[in-house]
Tab-separated table of N, CA and C in Angstrom:
chain	number	residue	atom	x	y	z
A	1	MET	N	12.618	-8.379	-10.127
A	1	MET	CA	11.895	-8.687	-8.495
A	1	MET	C	10.805	-9.854	-8.453
A	2	ASN	N	10.959	-11.019	-7.560
A	2	ASN	CA	10.323	-12.249	-7.642
A	2	ASN	C	9.499	-12.307	-6.409
A	3	ILE	N	8.653	-12.857	-6.618
A	3	ILE	CA	7.595	-13.284	-5.778
A	3	ILE	C	7.487	-14.612	-5.554
A	4	ILE	N	7.906	-15.577	-4.115
A	4	ILE	CA	7.461	-16.117	-3.770
A	4	ILE	C	6.951	-16.784	-2.610
A	5	ASN	N	6.334	-17.942	-2.750
A	5	ASN	CA	5.056	-17.994	-1.541
A	5	ASN	C	4.491	-16.733	-0.875
A	6	HIS	N	4.209	-15.651	-1.965
A	6	HIS	CA	3.376	-14.432	-1.466
A	6	HIS	C	4.020	-13.505	-0.946
A	7	LEU	N	5.461	-13.009	-1.148
A	7	LEU	CA	6.597	-12.449	-0.455
A	7	LEU	C	7.326	-12.423	-1.363
A	8	LEU	N	7.615	-10.900	-1.585
A	8	LEU	CA	8.113	-10.323	-2.308
A	8	LEU	C	9.933	-10.320	-1.572
A	9	LEU	N	10.756	-10.910	-2.471
A	9	LEU	CA	12.039	-11.220	-2.472
A	9	LEU	C	12.606	-9.786	-2.511
A	10	ASP	N	13.518	-9.759	-1.848
A	10	ASP	CA	14.926	-8.370	-1.564
A	10	ASP	C	13.539	-7.307	-0.697
A	11	SER	N	12.955	-8.123	-0.333
A	11	SER	CA	12.233	-6.865	0.603
A	11	SER	C	12.443	-7.041	1.992
A	12	ALA	N	12.127	-6.020	3.327
A	12	ALA	CA	12.248	-6.279	4.125
A	12	ALA	C	10.618	-7.118	4.899
A	13	TYR	N	10.991	-7.725	5.686
A	13	TYR	CA	9.408	-8.067	5.973
A	13	TYR	C	8.805	-8.122	7.671
A	14	ILE	N	8.144	-7.428	7.685
A	14	ILE	CA	7.533	-7.279	9.224
A	14	ILE	C	6.027	-7.636	9.309
A	15	ASP	N	5.946	-8.760	10.212
A	15	ASP	CA	4.487	-9.539	10.151
A	15	ASP	C	3.657	-8.574	10.860
A	16	SER	N	2.459	-7.994	10.284
A	16	SER	CA	1.455	-7.251	11.020
A	16	SER	C	0.300	-8.025	11.532
A	17	PRO	N	-0.210	-8.154	12.511
A	17	PRO	CA	-1.255	-8.577	12.700
A	17	PRO	C	-2.803	-8.237	11.985
A	18	ASN	N	-2.225	-6.664	11.625
A	18	ASN	CA	-4.012	-6.758	11.210
A	18	ASN	C	-4.110	-6.987	9.601
A	19	CYS	N	-4.498	-8.213	9.658
A	19	CYS	CA	-4.906	-9.106	8.340
A	19	CYS	C	-5.829	-10.320	8.913
A	20	ASP	N	-6.640	-10.834	7.692
A	20	ASP	CA	-6.831	-12.185	7.600
A	20	ASP	C	-7.104	-12.587	6.427
A	21	ASP	N	-7.955	-14.031	6.152
A	21	ASP	CA	-7.743	-14.356	5.072
A	21	ASP	C	-8.521	-13.645	4.081
A	22	ARG	N	-8.634	-13.935	2.854
A	22	ARG	CA	-9.331	-13.168	2.242
A	22	ARG	C	-10.520	-14.346	1.798
A	23	PRO	N	-11.900	-13.610	1.562
A	23	PRO	CA	-12.771	-14.287	0.891
A	23	PRO	C	-12.525	-15.562	0.577
A	24	ASP	N	-11.581	-15.267	-0.647
A	24	ASP	CA	-11.510	-16.068	-1.657
A	24	ASP	C	-9.801	-15.985	-2.347
A	25	PRO	N	-9.730	-16.731	-1.538
A	25	PRO	CA	-7.730	-16.361	-1.829
A	25	PRO	C	-7.160	-16.550	-3.168
A	26	THR	N	-8.100	-16.610	-3.933
A	26	THR	CA	-7.584	-16.982	-5.526
A	26	THR	C	-7.987	-15.512	-6.249
A	27	ASP	N	-8.691	-14.666	-5.460
A	27	ASP	CA	-9.211	-13.351	-6.081
A	27	ASP	C	-8.369	-12.229	-5.841
A	28	ILE	N	-7.480	-12.115	-6.680
A	28	ILE	CA	-6.643	-10.774	-6.216
A	28	ILE	C	-6.500	-10.213	-7.743
A	29	SER	N	-7.111	-8.946	-7.693
A	29	SER	CA	-7.700	-8.774	-9.058
A	29	SER	C	-7.271	-7.222	-8.810
A	30	LEU	N	-6.856	-6.199	-7.913
A	30	LEU	CA	-6.638	-4.844	-7.706
A	30	LEU	C	-6.096	-4.802	-7.377
A	31	ILE	N	-5.179	-3.446	-7.904
A	31	ILE	CA	-3.806	-2.772	-6.648
A	31	ILE	C	-4.289	-1.484	-6.344
A	32	VAL	N	-3.980	-1.424	-5.177
A	32	VAL	CA	-4.409	-0.068	-4.894
A	32	VAL	C	-3.206	0.924	-4.301
A	33	ILE	N	-3.007	2.135	-4.737
A	33	ILE	CA	-1.726	2.760	-4.373
A	33	ILE	C	-2.333	3.859	-3.602
A	34	HIS	N	-1.384	4.061	-2.017
A	34	HIS	CA	-1.667	4.814	-1.421
A	34	HIS	C	-0.215	5.405	-0.940
A	35	CYS	N	-0.348	6.391	-0.181
A	35	CYS	CA	0.847	7.533	0.726
A	35	CYS	C	0.804	7.529	1.978
A	36	ILE	N	1.677	7.386	2.844
A	36	ILE	CA	1.636	7.648	3.676
A	36	ILE	C	3.089	7.945	4.627
A	37	SER	N	3.242	9.287	5.451
A	37	SER	CA	4.133	9.395	6.217
A	37	SER	C	3.511	9.451	7.801
A	38	LEU	N	4.615	9.546	8.487
A	38	LEU	CA	3.930	9.639	10.407
A	38	LEU	C	4.914	10.289	10.794
A	39	PRO	N	4.781	11.219	11.553
A	39	PRO	CA	3.905	12.388	11.419
A	39	PRO	C	4.106	13.253	10.307
A	40	PRO	N	2.794	13.347	9.516
A	40	PRO	CA	2.782	13.719	8.472
A	40	PRO	C	3.823	14.384	7.510
A	41	GLY	N	4.402	14.185	6.800
A	41	GLY	CA	5.759	14.988	6.452
A	41	GLY	C	6.612	14.882	6.778
A	42	GLU	N	6.836	13.325	7.685
A	42	GLU	CA	8.737	13.288	8.658
A	42	GLU	C	8.606	11.942	7.544
A	43	TYR	N	9.812	11.488	7.718
A	43	TYR	CA	10.428	10.205	6.382
A	43	TYR	C	11.522	9.614	7.444
A	44	ASP	N	11.573	8.248	7.390
A	44	ASP	CA	12.919	7.466	7.564
A	44	ASP	C	12.515	7.225	8.728
A	45	ASN	N	11.776	6.984	9.543
A	45	ASN	CA	11.618	6.503	11.004
A	45	ASN	C	10.476	5.296	11.583
A	46	LEU	N	10.462	4.602	12.140
A	46	LEU	CA	10.020	3.695	12.531
A	46	LEU	C	8.304	3.892	12.507
A	47	TYR	N	7.742	5.017	12.815
A	47	TYR	CA	6.432	5.492	13.235
A	47	TYR	C	5.235	4.337	12.307
A	48	ILE	N	5.478	3.951	11.006
A	48	ILE	CA	4.497	3.636	9.941
A	48	ILE	C	4.742	1.953	10.262
A	49	ASP	N	6.277	1.145	10.691
A	49	ASP	CA	6.169	-0.162	11.200
A	49	ASP	C	5.250	-0.185	12.156
A	50	GLN	N	5.765	0.502	13.495
A	50	GLN	CA	4.509	0.808	14.435
A	50	GLN	C	2.963	0.640	14.605
A	51	LEU	N	2.780	1.513	13.680
A	51	LEU	CA	1.277	1.816	13.242
A	51	LEU	C	0.298	0.766	13.258
A	52	PHE	N	1.603	-0.288	11.622
A	52	PHE	CA	0.481	-1.417	11.229
A	52	PHE	C	1.211	-2.729	12.208
A	53	CYS	N	1.881	-2.761	13.424
A	53	CYS	CA	1.764	-3.217	14.427
A	53	CYS	C	1.322	-3.623	15.293
A	54	ASN	N	0.684	-2.386	15.442
A	54	ASN	CA	-0.380	-1.837	16.477
A	54	ASN	C	0.542	-1.594	17.999
A	55	GLN	N	1.734	-1.118	17.593
A	55	GLN	CA	2.880	-0.706	18.756
A	55	GLN	C	2.960	0.911	18.989
A	56	LEU	N	2.358	1.459	17.512
A	56	LEU	CA	2.146	3.434	17.606
A	56	LEU	C	1.821	3.619	19.422
A	57	ASN	N	2.864	4.459	19.779
A	57	ASN	CA	2.888	5.001	20.979
A	57	ASN	C	2.178	6.209	20.976
A	58	GLY	N	0.860	6.542	21.258
A	58	GLY	CA	-0.276	8.067	21.140
A	58	GLY	C	0.724	8.903	21.609
A	59	ASP	N	1.861	8.715	22.704
A	59	ASP	CA	2.177	10.133	23.074
A	59	ASP	C	3.372	10.574	22.549
A	60	ASP	N	3.738	9.688	21.394
A	60	ASP	CA	5.102	10.129	20.884
A	60	ASP	C	4.989	11.464	20.260
A	61	HIS	N	3.966	11.542	19.708
A	61	HIS	CA	3.465	12.741	18.463
A	61	HIS	C	2.118	13.213	18.743
A	62	PRO	N	1.668	14.143	19.111
A	62	PRO	CA	0.302	14.575	19.090
A	62	PRO	C	-0.607	13.993	18.188
A	63	TYR	N	-0.004	14.319	16.802
A	63	TYR	CA	-0.728	13.375	15.872
A	63	TYR	C	-1.296	12.220	15.829
A	64	PHE	N	-0.228	11.532	16.576
A	64	PHE	CA	-0.363	10.331	17.059
A	64	PHE	C	-1.871	9.962	17.623
A	65	LYS	N	-2.345	11.137	18.430
A	65	LYS	CA	-3.440	11.011	19.553
A	65	LYS	C	-4.652	10.200	18.664
A	66	ASN	N	-4.792	10.555	17.643
A	66	ASN	CA	-5.966	10.358	16.879
A	66	ASN	C	-6.031	8.722	16.269
A	67	ILE	N	-4.781	8.277	16.051
A	67	ILE	CA	-4.916	7.512	15.152
A	67	ILE	C	-3.846	6.167	15.875
A	68	PHE	N	-3.328	6.186	17.057
A	68	PHE	CA	-2.440	5.427	17.588
A	68	PHE	C	-3.349	3.685	17.751
A	69	GLU	N	-4.745	4.213	18.309
A	69	GLU	CA	-5.463	2.715	18.000
A	69	GLU	C	-6.085	1.746	17.072
A	70	ILE	N	-6.246	2.691	15.717
A	70	ILE	CA	-6.768	1.984	15.044
A	70	ILE	C	-5.766	0.917	14.490
A	71	LYS	N	-6.867	-0.391	13.894
A	71	LYS	CA	-5.977	-1.425	13.462
A	71	LYS	C	-6.004	-1.147	11.894
A	72	VAL	N	-4.538	-1.314	11.257
A	72	VAL	CA	-4.797	-0.984	9.718
A	72	VAL	C	-3.008	-1.631	9.416
A	73	SER	N	-2.996	-2.008	7.963
A	73	SER	CA	-1.625	-2.678	7.764
A	73	SER	C	-1.964	-1.711	5.897
A	74	ALA	N	-0.620	-2.356	5.136
A	74	ALA	CA	-0.613	-2.373	3.637
A	74	ALA	C	-0.150	-3.596	3.575
A	75	HIS	N	-0.040	-4.370	2.124
A	75	HIS	CA	0.796	-4.671	2.054
A	75	HIS	C	2.148	-5.123	1.800
A	76	LEU	N	2.459	-3.840	0.891
A	76	LEU	CA	3.731	-3.163	0.680
A	76	LEU	C	3.666	-1.811	1.134
A	77	LEU	N	5.331	-1.290	1.800
A	77	LEU	CA	5.401	-0.125	1.893
A	77	LEU	C	6.908	0.592	0.968
A	78	ILE	N	6.745	1.382	-0.027
A	78	ILE	CA	8.082	1.689	-0.655
A	78	ILE	C	8.620	2.919	-0.057
A	79	LYS	N	9.951	2.653	0.689
A	79	LYS	CA	10.294	4.253	1.531
A	79	LYS	C	10.841	5.184	0.031
A	80	ARG	N	10.879	6.373	0.371
A	80	ARG	CA	11.638	7.462	-0.141
A	80	ARG	C	12.928	6.870	-1.108
A	81	ASP	N	13.642	5.895	-0.294
A	81	ASP	CA	15.091	5.718	-0.814
A	81	ASP	C	14.611	4.364	-2.078
A	82	GLY	N	13.735	3.720	-2.246
A	82	GLY	CA	13.177	2.766	-2.731
A	82	GLY	C	13.122	1.320	-1.808
A	83	ALA	N	13.599	1.210	-1.197
A	83	ALA	CA	13.418	0.060	-0.146
A	83	ALA	C	11.969	-0.065	0.392
A	84	CYS	N	11.897	-1.648	-0.011
A	84	CYS	CA	10.526	-1.946	0.478
A	84	CYS	C	10.616	-2.852	1.476
A	85	VAL	N	9.067	-2.784	2.312
A	85	VAL	CA	8.939	-3.158	3.409
A	85	VAL	C	7.363	-3.782	3.378
A	86	GLN	N	7.332	-5.204	3.325
A	86	GLN	CA	6.196	-6.148	3.523
A	86	GLN	C	5.819	-6.335	4.610
A	87	TYR	N	4.312	-5.931	4.895
A	87	TYR	CA	3.522	-6.515	6.129
A	87	TYR	C	3.225	-7.715	6.280
A	88	VAL	N	2.362	-7.912	4.868
A	88	VAL	CA	1.230	-8.972	4.813
A	88	VAL	C	1.377	-9.892	3.567
A	89	PRO	N	1.368	-10.911	3.508
A	89	PRO	CA	1.888	-11.743	2.262
A	89	PRO	C	0.305	-11.508	1.353
A	90	PHE	N	0.990	-11.426	0.306
A	90	PHE	CA	0.123	-10.936	-0.842
A	90	PHE	C	-1.480	-12.215	-0.738
A	91	ASN	N	-1.327	-13.090	-0.728
A	91	ASN	CA	-2.323	-13.714	-0.720
A	91	ASN	C	-3.444	-13.815	0.879
A	92	LEU	N	-3.137	-13.123	1.809
A	92	LEU	CA	-3.856	-12.522	2.974
A	92	LEU	C	-4.088	-11.332	2.748
A	93	ARG	N	-5.350	-10.875	3.379
A	93	ARG	CA	-6.277	-9.294	3.184
A	93	ARG	C	-5.467	-8.706	3.916
A	94	ALA	N	-4.875	-7.265	3.452
A	94	ALA	CA	-4.427	-6.530	4.612
A	94	ALA	C	-5.662	-4.952	4.656
A	95	TRP	N	-5.563	-4.684	5.593
A	95	TRP	CA	-6.764	-3.809	5.916
A	95	TRP	C	-6.071	-2.582	5.595
A	96	HIS	N	-6.493	-2.426	4.274
A	96	HIS	CA	-5.660	-0.795	3.787
A	96	HIS	C	-6.847	-0.260	2.941
A	97	ALA	N	-7.635	-0.208	2.576
A	97	ALA	CA	-8.693	0.111	2.043
A	97	ALA	C	-10.357	0.930	2.787
A	98	GLY	N	-10.268	0.596	3.807
A	98	GLY	CA	-11.327	0.643	4.312
A	98	GLY	C	-12.855	0.625	3.853
A	99	VAL	N	-13.803	1.336	4.214
A	99	VAL	CA	-14.574	1.145	3.412
A	99	VAL	C	-14.381	1.806	1.991
A	100	SER	N	-15.038	0.665	0.839
A	100	SER	CA	-14.329	1.278	-0.675
A	100	SER	C	-15.210	0.436	-1.481
A	101	SER	N	-15.035	0.573	-2.842
A	101	SER	CA	-15.799	0.227	-4.054
A	101	SER	C	-15.096	0.159	-5.103
A	102	TYR	N	-15.221	-0.583	-5.792
A	102	TYR	CA	-14.042	-0.340	-7.359
A	102	TYR	C	-15.090	-0.689	-8.198
A	103	GLN	N	-15.348	-0.015	-9.008
A	103	GLN	CA	-16.148	-0.631	-10.477
A	103	GLN	C	-17.485	-0.946	-9.887
A	104	GLY	N	-17.921	-0.441	-9.126
A	104	GLY	CA	-19.432	-1.409	-8.298
A	104	GLY	C	-19.583	-2.587	-7.546
A	105	ARG	N	-18.228	-2.609	-7.160
A	105	ARG	CA	-17.703	-4.092	-6.338
A	105	ARG	C	-17.252	-3.482	-4.843
A	106	GLU	N	-17.878	-3.749	-3.984
A	106	GLU	CA	-17.411	-3.251	-2.579
A	106	GLU	C	-16.004	-3.871	-2.172
A	107	ARG	N	-15.667	-3.744	-0.849
A	107	ARG	CA	-14.776	-4.286	-0.094
A	107	ARG	C	-13.355	-4.663	-0.812
A	108	CYS	N	-12.929	-3.158	-1.192
A	108	CYS	CA	-11.818	-3.979	-1.806
A	108	CYS	C	-10.489	-4.521	-1.452
A	109	ASN	N	-10.531	-4.367	0.350
A	109	ASN	CA	-9.668	-5.374	1.046
A	109	ASN	C	-9.749	-6.706	0.594
A	110	ASP	N	-11.198	-7.165	0.486
A	110	ASP	CA	-11.363	-8.897	-0.351
A	110	ASP	C	-10.244	-9.031	-1.157
A	111	TYR	N	-9.766	-7.922	-2.305
A	111	TYR	CA	-9.557	-8.393	-3.828
A	111	TYR	C	-8.275	-7.730	-4.267
A	112	SER	N	-8.158	-6.765	-3.036
A	112	SER	CA	-6.991	-6.324	-3.406
A	112	SER	C	-5.475	-6.550	-2.763
A	113	ILE	N	-4.528	-5.504	-3.305
A	113	ILE	CA	-3.297	-5.713	-2.999
A	113	ILE	C	-3.209	-4.119	-2.372
A	114	GLY	N	-2.529	-3.972	-1.339
A	114	GLY	CA	-2.167	-2.919	-1.137
A	114	GLY	C	-0.746	-2.138	-1.103
A	115	ILE	N	-0.672	-1.158	-1.676
A	115	ILE	CA	0.968	-0.403	-1.514
A	115	ILE	C	0.701	0.612	-1.348
A	116	GLU	N	1.732	1.268	0.158
A	116	GLU	CA	1.713	2.611	0.124
A	116	GLU	C	3.403	3.196	-0.003
A	117	LEU	N	2.745	4.223	-0.797
A	117	LEU	CA	3.918	4.955	-0.661
A	117	LEU	C	4.807	5.780	0.293
A	118	GLU	N	5.890	5.565	0.755
A	118	GLU	CA	6.302	6.795	1.758
A	118	GLU	C	5.763	8.680	1.100
A	119	GLY	N	5.063	9.662	1.440
A	119	GLY	CA	5.205	10.704	1.672
A	119	GLY	C	3.768	10.780	1.828
A	120	THR	N	3.466	12.781	0.936
A	120	THR	CA	2.448	12.737	1.159
A	120	THR	C	1.202	13.683	0.031
A	121	GLU	N	0.080	13.510	0.044
A	121	GLU	CA	-0.700	13.756	-1.319
A	121	GLU	C	-0.050	15.233	-1.593
A	122	GLN	N	0.760	16.056	-1.166
A	122	GLN	CA	1.174	17.601	-1.483
A	122	GLN	C	2.737	17.627	-1.688
A	123	SER	N	3.718	15.925	-1.437
A	123	SER	CA	4.820	16.201	-1.863
A	123	SER	C	5.065	15.355	-3.335
A	124	SER	N	6.379	15.574	-4.068
A	124	SER	CA	6.340	14.680	-4.789
A	124	SER	C	6.996	13.326	-4.375
A	125	TYR	N	6.865	12.717	-5.272
A	125	TYR	CA	7.487	10.888	-4.571
A	125	TYR	C	8.463	10.993	-5.467
A	126	THR	N	10.064	10.280	-5.064
A	126	THR	CA	10.752	10.198	-5.828
A	126	THR	C	11.156	8.963	-7.058
A	127	GLU	N	11.812	9.525	-7.481
A	127	GLU	CA	12.481	8.658	-8.904
A	127	GLU	C	12.165	7.159	-8.618
A	128	ILE	N	12.862	7.091	-7.362
A	128	ILE	CA	13.199	5.415	-7.296
A	128	ILE	C	12.007	4.764	-6.916
A	129	GLN	N	11.230	5.814	-6.201
A	129	GLN	CA	10.107	5.266	-5.317
A	129	GLN	C	9.018	4.696	-7.093
A	130	TYR	N	8.944	5.467	-7.873
A	130	TYR	CA	8.009	5.420	-9.383
A	130	TYR	C	9.144	3.474	-9.456
A	131	ARG	N	10.387	4.020	-10.112
A	131	ARG	CA	10.548	2.830	-10.506
A	131	ARG	C	10.814	1.321	-9.598
A	132	ARG	N	10.694	1.283	-8.518
A	132	ARG	CA	10.681	0.506	-7.295
A	132	ARG	C	9.129	-0.068	-7.479
A	133	LEU	N	7.902	0.713	-7.317
A	133	LEU	CA	6.478	0.454	-8.200
A	133	LEU	C	6.097	0.125	-8.803
A	134	ALA	N	7.227	0.332	-10.152
A	134	ALA	CA	7.034	-0.203	-11.521
A	134	ALA	C	7.654	-1.794	-11.300
A	135	GLU	N	8.460	-1.943	-10.621
A	135	GLU	CA	9.211	-3.446	-11.005
A	135	GLU	C	8.083	-4.385	-9.880
A	136	VAL	N	7.649	-3.514	-8.770
A	136	VAL	CA	6.673	-4.435	-7.952
A	136	VAL	C	5.550	-4.975	-8.630
A	137	ILE	N	4.963	-3.956	-9.267
A	137	ILE	CA	3.848	-4.477	-9.992
A	137	ILE	C	4.040	-5.402	-10.770
A	138	GLU	N	4.637	-5.293	-11.853
A	138	GLU	CA	5.355	-6.031	-12.392
A	138	GLU	C	5.399	-7.628	-11.987
A	139	ALA	N	5.933	-8.228	-10.851
A	139	ALA	CA	6.184	-8.879	-10.382
A	139	ALA	C	4.674	-9.563	-10.145
A	140	LEU	N	3.937	-8.254	-9.527
A	140	LEU	CA	2.355	-8.718	-9.229
A	140	LEU	C	1.812	-9.589	-10.449
A	141	LEU	N	2.440	-8.751	-11.360
A	141	LEU	CA	0.847	-8.943	-13.007
A	141	LEU	C	1.582	-10.680	-12.943
A	142	LYS	N	3.141	-10.532	-12.996
A	142	LYS	CA	3.134	-12.105	-13.450
A	142	LYS	C	2.658	-13.327	-12.374
A	143	ASN	N	2.749	-13.115	-10.887
A	143	ASN	CA	2.135	-14.007	-10.232
A	143	ASN	C	0.656	-14.144	-9.790
A	144	TYR	N	-0.016	-12.929	-10.234
A	144	TYR	CA	-1.401	-13.047	-9.690
A	144	TYR	C	-2.366	-13.091	-11.376
A	145	PRO	N	-2.917	-13.746	-11.781
A	145	PRO	CA	-3.488	-13.962	-13.425
A	145	PRO	C	-4.613	-12.517	-13.097
A	146	ALA	N	-5.366	-12.649	-12.329
A	146	ALA	CA	-6.729	-11.184	-12.254
A	146	ALA	C	-6.239	-10.109	-12.008
A	147	LEU	N	-4.657	-9.935	-12.284
A	147	LEU	CA	-4.410	-8.558	-11.876
A	147	LEU	C	-4.058	-7.833	-13.384
A	148	SER	N	-4.132	-6.796	-13.813
A	148	SER	CA	-4.105	-6.196	-15.139
A	148	SER	C	-3.771	-4.299	-14.822
A	149	LYS	N	-2.852	-3.885	-15.708
A	149	LYS	CA	-2.663	-2.567	-15.747
A	149	LYS	C	-3.940	-1.537	-15.739
A	150	GLN	N	-4.702	-2.353	-16.165
A	150	GLN	CA	-6.306	-1.561	-16.089
A	150	GLN	C	-6.501	-1.810	-14.706
A	151	ARG	N	-6.063	-2.555	-13.730
A	151	ARG	CA	-6.669	-2.817	-12.572
A	151	ARG	C	-5.901	-2.255	-11.318
A	152	ILE	N	-5.475	-0.772	-11.902
A	152	ILE	CA	-3.981	-0.337	-11.012
A	152	ILE	C	-4.746	1.097	-10.248
A	153	THR	N	-4.988	1.364	-9.265
A	153	THR	CA	-5.989	2.436	-9.007
A	153	THR	C	-5.249	3.276	-7.599
A	154	GLY	N	-6.014	4.420	-7.488
A	154	GLY	CA	-5.572	5.215	-6.254
A	154	GLY	C	-6.706	5.109	-4.944
A	155	HIS	N	-5.870	4.991	-3.914
A	155	HIS	CA	-7.356	5.057	-2.699
A	155	HIS	C	-8.119	5.884	-2.483
A	156	SER	N	-7.869	6.942	-3.314
A	156	SER	CA	-9.197	8.239	-3.297
A	156	SER	C	-9.856	7.915	-4.582
A	157	ASP	N	-9.774	7.171	-5.937
A	157	ASP	CA	-10.559	6.555	-6.805
A	157	ASP	C	-11.514	5.610	-6.178
A	158	ILE	N	-11.076	4.612	-4.472
A	158	ILE	CA	-12.037	3.396	-3.774
A	158	ILE	C	-12.468	4.256	-3.022
A	159	ALA	N	-11.968	5.058	-2.485
A	159	ALA	CA	-12.915	6.245	-1.378
A	159	ALA	C	-13.254	7.583	-1.714
A	160	PRO	N	-13.789	7.649	-2.845
A	160	PRO	CA	-13.756	9.072	-2.652
A	160	PRO	C	-14.758	9.900	-1.716
A	161	GLY	N	-14.353	10.844	-1.463
A	161	GLY	CA	-14.875	11.800	-0.399
A	161	GLY	C	-14.633	11.580	0.995
A	162	ARG	N	-13.590	10.646	0.806
A	162	ARG	CA	-12.710	9.779	2.650
A	162	ARG	C	-11.698	9.891	2.008
A	163	LYS	N	-11.039	9.544	1.061
A	163	LYS	CA	-9.932	9.682	0.973
A	163	LYS	C	-8.922	10.321	-0.293
A	164	THR	N	-8.226	10.867	-0.004
A	164	THR	CA	-7.484	11.598	-1.146
A	164	THR	C	-6.070	11.311	-1.714
A	165	ASP	N	-5.567	9.836	-1.613
A	165	ASP	CA	-3.980	9.708	-1.865
A	165	ASP	C	-4.056	8.583	-2.622
A	166	PRO	N	-2.894	8.452	-3.529
A	166	PRO	CA	-1.773	9.298	-3.547
A	166	PRO	C	-1.594	10.617	-3.682
A	167	GLY	N	-2.901	11.382	-3.772
A	167	GLY	CA	-2.497	12.684	-4.790
A	167	GLY	C	-2.545	13.076	-5.946
A	168	ALA	N	-2.615	14.533	-5.870
A	168	ALA	CA	-2.483	15.208	-7.064
A	168	ALA	C	-1.343	15.370	-7.806
A	169	SER	N	-0.314	14.985	-6.576
A	169	SER	CA	1.415	14.829	-6.724
A	169	SER	C	1.796	13.535	-7.738
A	170	PHE	N	0.987	12.656	-7.250
A	170	PHE	CA	1.247	10.959	-7.984
A	170	PHE	C	1.747	11.162	-9.247
A	171	GLU	N	2.291	11.190	-10.393
A	171	GLU	CA	2.214	10.911	-11.596
A	171	GLU	C	2.080	9.523	-12.545
A	172	TRP	N	0.551	9.928	-12.694
A	172	TRP	CA	0.347	8.209	-13.134
A	172	TRP	C	0.777	7.542	-14.479
A	173	THR	N	0.622	9.053	-15.072
A	173	THR	CA	1.757	8.882	-16.241
A	173	THR	C	3.058	8.111	-16.318
A	174	LYS	N	3.858	9.031	-15.735
A	174	LYS	CA	5.165	8.190	-15.180
A	174	LYS	C	5.482	7.000	-15.020
A	175	LEU	N	4.278	6.652	-14.055
A	175	LEU	CA	4.169	4.919	-13.449
A	175	LEU	C	3.797	4.078	-14.878
A	176	PHE	N	2.958	4.415	-15.492
A	176	PHE	CA	2.653	3.609	-16.520
A	176	PHE	C	3.666	3.609	-17.930
A	177	ASP	N	4.037	4.510	-17.899
A	177	ASP	CA	5.335	4.175	-18.866
A	177	ASP	C	6.533	3.843	-18.024
A	178	LEU	N	6.620	3.472	-17.055
A	178	LEU	CA	7.248	2.454	-16.657
A	178	LEU	C	7.100	1.395	-16.644
A	179	LEU	N	5.833	0.717	-16.714
A	179	LEU	CA	5.660	-0.697	-17.169
A	179	LEU	C	5.705	-0.686	-18.469
A	180	VAL	N	6.024	-2.404	-18.434
A	180	VAL	CA	6.548	-2.620	-20.014
A	180	VAL	C	5.348	-3.344	-20.638
């Protein structure tokens, strides 16, 4: 995989308005792994795209009543079949981490890249998702020198007590074994 102009090649791109400039555009030093499915446990629909683009209809599903007005995004989504959708160029700040802290440094959105895996905290992720995630991380490591394998974490680690994703079913060892 290659990155040109902060966009992942071989990835669909949907422009999310839920982003802004980073305080320091050269400080990209953390990768945060998340999971998402809308409604929870349902896959392969347009609801994630709609949420990240402020187009989710609160009447489409009871679960959406509490989330359709929130302004969130991630840099990238990896679907169950391994397909990637990028919503925010990597040099911009996506709104994925919320109130967060990594190793004592707050505001993780300022310096992190957020990657969503289509799934739930309770479900297993697919083999192709792990392979694609490893490929994406390898490309990010090549393009952003402040990133390293030691600076990959879960949403649950930067927002403990508030977030639980990617969940206990995420196999960290499998991911790190796939990284070169």
